[in-house]
Amino acid sequence: MASLTFVPFLFTLTALGHRRRTMELRLNIENATPEELARGIAAAEAVFARAGITALQGAEGLFALEGWDIKGFPEDDKPTEDEDRAATVWLEADEAATTACCAGWPEEKVPHHQMMELLNVPRTKLQAEALPDTWPARKQLYPDVVKRLEVTAGPDRQIDFDIAFVLGWVPERPTLDRVEPLSEEGDRIPFFTSDLAQVEEMARKALKDWTIEVDRDPCDAHVFDPAASDDDDELRIAAWRDFDGSLHMEKPPANPAIALTLAMMRGQSMHFE
């Protein structure tokens, strides 16, 4: 079996199941030129071609392997041989992409963790040309969204919109003065700051075997892998009061939905560094 260490994409795990979408590889390496990034993607695509699988199959294999990891490697829920092979090919493609992109770079500048992702892209070339690359804006907006979740006094639909944009659910940042957009699946943007039941449903789908705790007075939320050790911060995430008793901010979140959303957003942090 392939092996890896990872932090789950808490809100985005289901994205890999949409087979009707056109999928596109993206390489996120800071300070790389467009030419270097293109060279990296070409190297990854060559790995998939040699292995005789698609990038989507590789990503789905990795998803299956990560899910098995989250569950504590149960013997009765192992990834299939095809899924394990696909995951291995994805990791090889990711490494090849980084190596090709960063050829000639100083060693200390070369990243050594997963840098590649698979994204839904518009169905037509015209749509693709009309939409700019949103990753820089999403990355820049992420810490602002977390800060606003920490201090908001209650439900805030603009924060809901910004979370959807940061997570790549909508192709551009929505604003309150325009018609509310739908996700690519035709759904309304979730009410992250007001609907606890909706946020809990998303959390439980993404983290099937994790423990999810929501407190109401004062409001707080914790999500953690029951098998994680006390010092494994990546698998133990709090909204307000951390597991060691320290506080992330002075006051607790304004309501339970915000608390759980905040905990989940903290779990995304490494992907926006």
Coordinates of C-alpha atoms in Angstrom, one line a residue:
M1 CA 0.0 0.0 0.0
A2 CA 1.1 3.6 -0.7
S3 CA 1.6 5.7 2.4
L4 CA 1.3 9.4 3.1
T5 CA 0.7 12.0 5.8
F6 CA -2.1 14.5 5.1
V7 CA -4.6 16.9 6.6
P8 CA -8.1 16.4 5.0
F9 CA -9.7 19.0 2.8
L10 CA -12.5 19.3 5.3
F11 CA -15.1 20.9 3.0
T12 CA -13.9 19.6 -0.4
L13 CA -13.8 15.9 -0.3
T14 CA -16.9 15.3 -2.3
A15 CA -15.7 17.3 -5.3
L16 CA -13.8 14.3 -6.7
G17 CA -17.1 12.5 -7.4
H18 CA -18.4 14.7 -10.1
R19 CA -17.4 12.8 -13.2
R20 CA -19.3 14.9 -15.6
R21 CA -17.1 17.9 -15.1
T22 CA -14.0 18.7 -17.2
M23 CA -11.1 18.4 -14.8
E24 CA -7.8 20.3 -14.9
L25 CA -4.6 19.8 -13.0
R26 CA -3.2 22.8 -11.1
L27 CA 0.2 23.2 -9.6
N28 CA 0.5 25.7 -6.7
I29 CA 4.1 26.7 -6.2
E30 CA 4.9 30.1 -5.0
N31 CA 7.1 32.3 -7.3
A32 CA 7.1 29.8 -10.1
T33 CA 6.7 31.4 -13.6
P34 CA 3.9 30.3 -15.9
E35 CA 6.5 28.5 -18.0
E36 CA 7.8 26.5 -15.0
L37 CA 4.3 25.6 -13.9
A38 CA 3.4 24.4 -17.4
R39 CA 6.5 22.3 -17.4
G40 CA 5.5 20.8 -14.1
I41 CA 2.0 20.0 -15.3
A42 CA 3.4 18.4 -18.5
A43 CA 5.6 16.2 -16.3
A44 CA 2.7 15.1 -14.2
E45 CA 0.5 14.4 -17.3
A46 CA 3.3 12.2 -18.7
V47 CA 3.3 10.1 -15.5
F48 CA -0.4 9.5 -15.8
A49 CA -0.1 8.7 -19.5
R50 CA 2.7 6.1 -18.8
A51 CA 0.6 4.5 -16.1
G52 CA -2.5 4.4 -18.3
I53 CA -4.8 6.2 -15.9
T54 CA -6.4 9.7 -15.8
A55 CA -5.6 12.4 -13.3
L56 CA -9.2 12.0 -12.0
Q57 CA -8.6 8.3 -11.3
G58 CA -5.3 9.2 -9.5
A59 CA -7.1 11.8 -7.3
E60 CA -9.9 9.3 -6.5
G61 CA -7.4 6.7 -5.5
L62 CA -5.7 9.2 -3.2
F63 CA -9.1 10.2 -1.8
A64 CA -9.7 6.5 -1.0
L65 CA -6.3 6.1 0.6
E66 CA -6.7 9.3 2.7
G67 CA -10.2 8.1 3.9
W68 CA -8.7 4.8 5.0
D69 CA -6.0 6.7 6.8
I70 CA -8.6 8.8 8.6
K71 CA -10.5 5.7 9.7
G72 CA -7.3 4.2 11.3
F73 CA -6.5 1.7 8.5
P74 CA -9.3 -0.8 9.2
E75 CA -8.7 -4.2 7.6
D76 CA -12.2 -4.5 6.3
D77 CA -12.1 -1.1 4.5
K78 CA -8.8 -1.1 2.6
P79 CA -8.7 0.7 -0.8
T80 CA -8.8 -1.7 -3.7
E81 CA -5.7 -2.6 -5.6
D82 CA -6.7 -0.2 -8.4
E83 CA -7.3 2.6 -6.0
D84 CA -4.0 2.0 -4.2
R85 CA -2.1 1.9 -7.5
A86 CA -3.9 5.1 -8.7
A87 CA -2.9 6.8 -5.4
T88 CA 0.7 5.8 -5.9
V89 CA 0.6 7.2 -9.5
W90 CA -0.9 10.5 -8.2
L91 CA 2.0 10.9 -5.7
E92 CA 4.5 10.1 -8.4
A93 CA 2.9 12.6 -10.7
D94 CA 2.9 15.2 -7.9
E95 CA 6.6 14.6 -7.3
A96 CA 7.5 14.7 -11.0
A97 CA 5.6 18.0 -11.4
T98 CA 7.4 19.7 -8.5
T99 CA 10.8 18.4 -9.7
A100 CA 10.2 19.6 -13.3
C101 CA 8.8 22.9 -12.2
C102 CA 11.6 23.7 -9.8
A103 CA 14.5 22.4 -11.9
G104 CA 17.5 24.6 -11.2
W105 CA 16.1 26.1 -8.0
P106 CA 18.0 26.3 -4.8
E107 CA 17.2 23.2 -2.7
E108 CA 15.7 25.3 0.2
K109 CA 13.2 26.8 -2.2
V110 CA 11.8 23.5 -3.5
P111 CA 8.6 22.5 -1.7
H112 CA 8.5 19.0 -0.2
H113 CA 4.8 18.4 0.3
Q114 CA 1.9 17.9 -2.1
M115 CA 1.5 20.8 -4.5
M116 CA -0.9 19.5 -7.1
E117 CA -4.7 19.6 -7.1
L118 CA -7.4 18.7 -9.5
L119 CA -10.1 21.3 -10.3
N120 CA -13.4 21.5 -12.0
V121 CA -13.1 23.8 -15.0
P122 CA -15.8 25.4 -17.3
R123 CA -17.3 23.2 -20.0
T124 CA -16.3 25.4 -22.9
K125 CA -13.2 27.1 -24.0
L126 CA -15.0 30.4 -24.2
Q127 CA -16.0 30.1 -20.5
A128 CA -12.5 29.1 -19.6
E129 CA -11.0 32.2 -21.2
A130 CA -13.6 34.4 -19.5
L131 CA -12.7 33.3 -16.0
P132 CA -9.4 34.4 -14.5
D133 CA -7.3 32.2 -12.2
T134 CA -8.9 32.7 -8.8
W135 CA -6.3 30.9 -6.6
P136 CA -4.2 34.0 -5.7
A137 CA -7.4 35.9 -4.7
R138 CA -8.7 32.9 -2.7
K139 CA -5.4 32.4 -0.9
Q140 CA -5.3 36.1 0.0
L141 CA -8.9 36.1 1.2
Y142 CA -8.6 33.1 3.4
P143 CA -7.1 34.7 6.6
D144 CA -9.5 37.6 6.3
V145 CA -12.5 35.2 6.3
V146 CA -11.2 33.4 9.4
K147 CA -10.7 36.7 11.2
R148 CA -14.2 37.8 10.3
L149 CA -15.6 34.5 11.6
E150 CA -13.8 35.2 14.9
V151 CA -15.3 38.6 15.4
T152 CA -18.7 38.7 13.7
A153 CA -21.6 39.3 16.0
G154 CA -23.9 36.9 14.2
P155 CA -25.0 35.5 10.8
D156 CA -23.3 37.2 7.9
R157 CA -24.3 36.3 4.4
Q158 CA -21.3 38.0 2.9
I159 CA -19.0 35.7 5.0
D160 CA -21.0 32.7 3.7
F161 CA -20.4 33.9 0.1
D162 CA -16.7 34.5 0.8
I163 CA -16.2 31.0 2.3
A164 CA -17.8 29.5 -0.8
F165 CA -15.4 31.5 -3.0
V166 CA -12.3 30.7 -0.9
L167 CA -13.1 27.0 -1.1
G168 CA -13.6 27.2 -4.9
W169 CA -17.3 26.4 -4.9
V170 CA -18.2 29.4 -7.0
P171 CA -16.0 30.8 -9.9
E172 CA -16.0 34.4 -8.7
R173 CA -16.5 36.2 -5.4
P174 CA -20.2 36.9 -4.9
T175 CA -21.5 40.2 -3.3
L176 CA -24.7 41.1 -1.7
D177 CA -25.7 43.6 -4.3
R178 CA -25.9 41.0 -7.0
V179 CA -28.2 38.0 -7.6
E180 CA -27.0 35.2 -5.4
P181 CA -25.1 32.7 -7.5
L182 CA -25.6 28.9 -7.3
S183 CA -22.8 26.4 -6.9
E184 CA -21.7 24.4 -9.9
E185 CA -24.1 21.7 -8.7
G186 CA -27.0 24.2 -8.8
D187 CA -27.3 24.5 -5.1
R188 CA -27.5 27.7 -3.0
I189 CA -24.5 28.7 -1.1
P190 CA -24.6 27.1 2.4
F191 CA -25.5 29.2 5.4
F192 CA -22.2 28.7 7.2
T193 CA -22.8 31.4 9.8
S194 CA -26.4 30.6 10.7
D195 CA -27.5 27.0 10.0
L196 CA -25.8 24.6 12.4
A197 CA -27.6 21.6 11.0
Q198 CA -26.3 22.3 7.5
V199 CA -22.7 22.8 8.6
E200 CA -22.9 19.6 10.8
E201 CA -24.2 17.6 7.8
M202 CA -21.2 18.8 5.7
A203 CA -18.8 18.1 8.5
R204 CA -20.1 14.6 9.1
K205 CA -20.0 13.7 5.4
A206 CA -16.4 15.0 5.1
L207 CA -15.2 13.4 8.4
K208 CA -17.1 10.2 8.7
D209 CA -15.3 8.7 11.6
W210 CA -14.1 11.9 13.4
T211 CA -15.6 13.2 16.5
I212 CA -17.5 16.5 16.1
E213 CA -18.4 18.4 19.3
V214 CA -20.4 21.6 19.4
D215 CA -20.9 23.6 22.6
R216 CA -23.6 26.3 23.0
D217 CA -22.7 28.2 26.2
P218 CA -20.2 29.4 25.5
C219 CA -20.2 28.6 21.8
D220 CA -17.3 26.5 20.7
A221 CA -16.6 23.5 18.4
H222 CA -14.0 20.7 18.2
V223 CA -13.3 18.2 15.4
F224 CA -10.8 15.5 15.9
D225 CA -9.7 12.0 15.0
P226 CA -10.3 9.9 18.1
A227 CA -7.2 7.9 17.3
A228 CA -5.0 11.0 17.1
S229 CA -2.4 11.6 19.8
D230 CA -2.6 14.6 22.1
D231 CA 0.3 16.4 20.2
D232 CA -1.1 15.8 16.7
D233 CA -2.4 19.3 16.1
E234 CA -3.3 18.6 12.5
L235 CA -5.9 16.1 13.5
R236 CA -7.3 18.0 16.5
I237 CA -8.9 21.3 15.6
A238 CA -10.8 23.8 17.8
A239 CA -12.8 27.0 17.1
W240 CA -12.2 28.9 20.3
R241 CA -10.7 26.9 23.2
D242 CA -7.9 24.7 22.0
F243 CA -7.3 21.2 23.4
D244 CA -4.5 22.5 25.7
G245 CA -6.8 25.1 27.2
S246 CA -5.3 28.1 25.3
L247 CA -7.7 30.4 23.4
H248 CA -7.6 31.2 19.7
M249 CA -9.3 34.6 20.3
E250 CA -10.6 36.6 23.3
K251 CA -14.4 35.9 22.9
P252 CA -16.1 32.7 21.8
P253 CA -17.8 32.5 18.4
A254 CA -21.2 34.3 18.1
N255 CA -23.3 31.1 17.5
P256 CA -22.7 27.3 17.2
A257 CA -22.9 27.4 13.3
I258 CA -20.1 29.9 13.3
A259 CA -18.1 27.9 15.8
L260 CA -18.2 24.7 13.7
T261 CA -17.5 26.6 10.5
L262 CA -14.5 28.3 12.2
A263 CA -13.1 24.9 13.3
M264 CA -13.5 23.5 9.8
M265 CA -11.9 26.6 8.3
R266 CA -8.9 26.3 10.7
G267 CA -8.5 22.8 9.3
Q268 CA -8.0 24.2 5.9
S269 CA -5.1 26.5 6.9
M270 CA -2.2 24.5 5.6
H271 CA -3.7 24.5 2.1
F272 CA -3.6 28.3 2.1
E273 CA -0.1 28.9 3.3

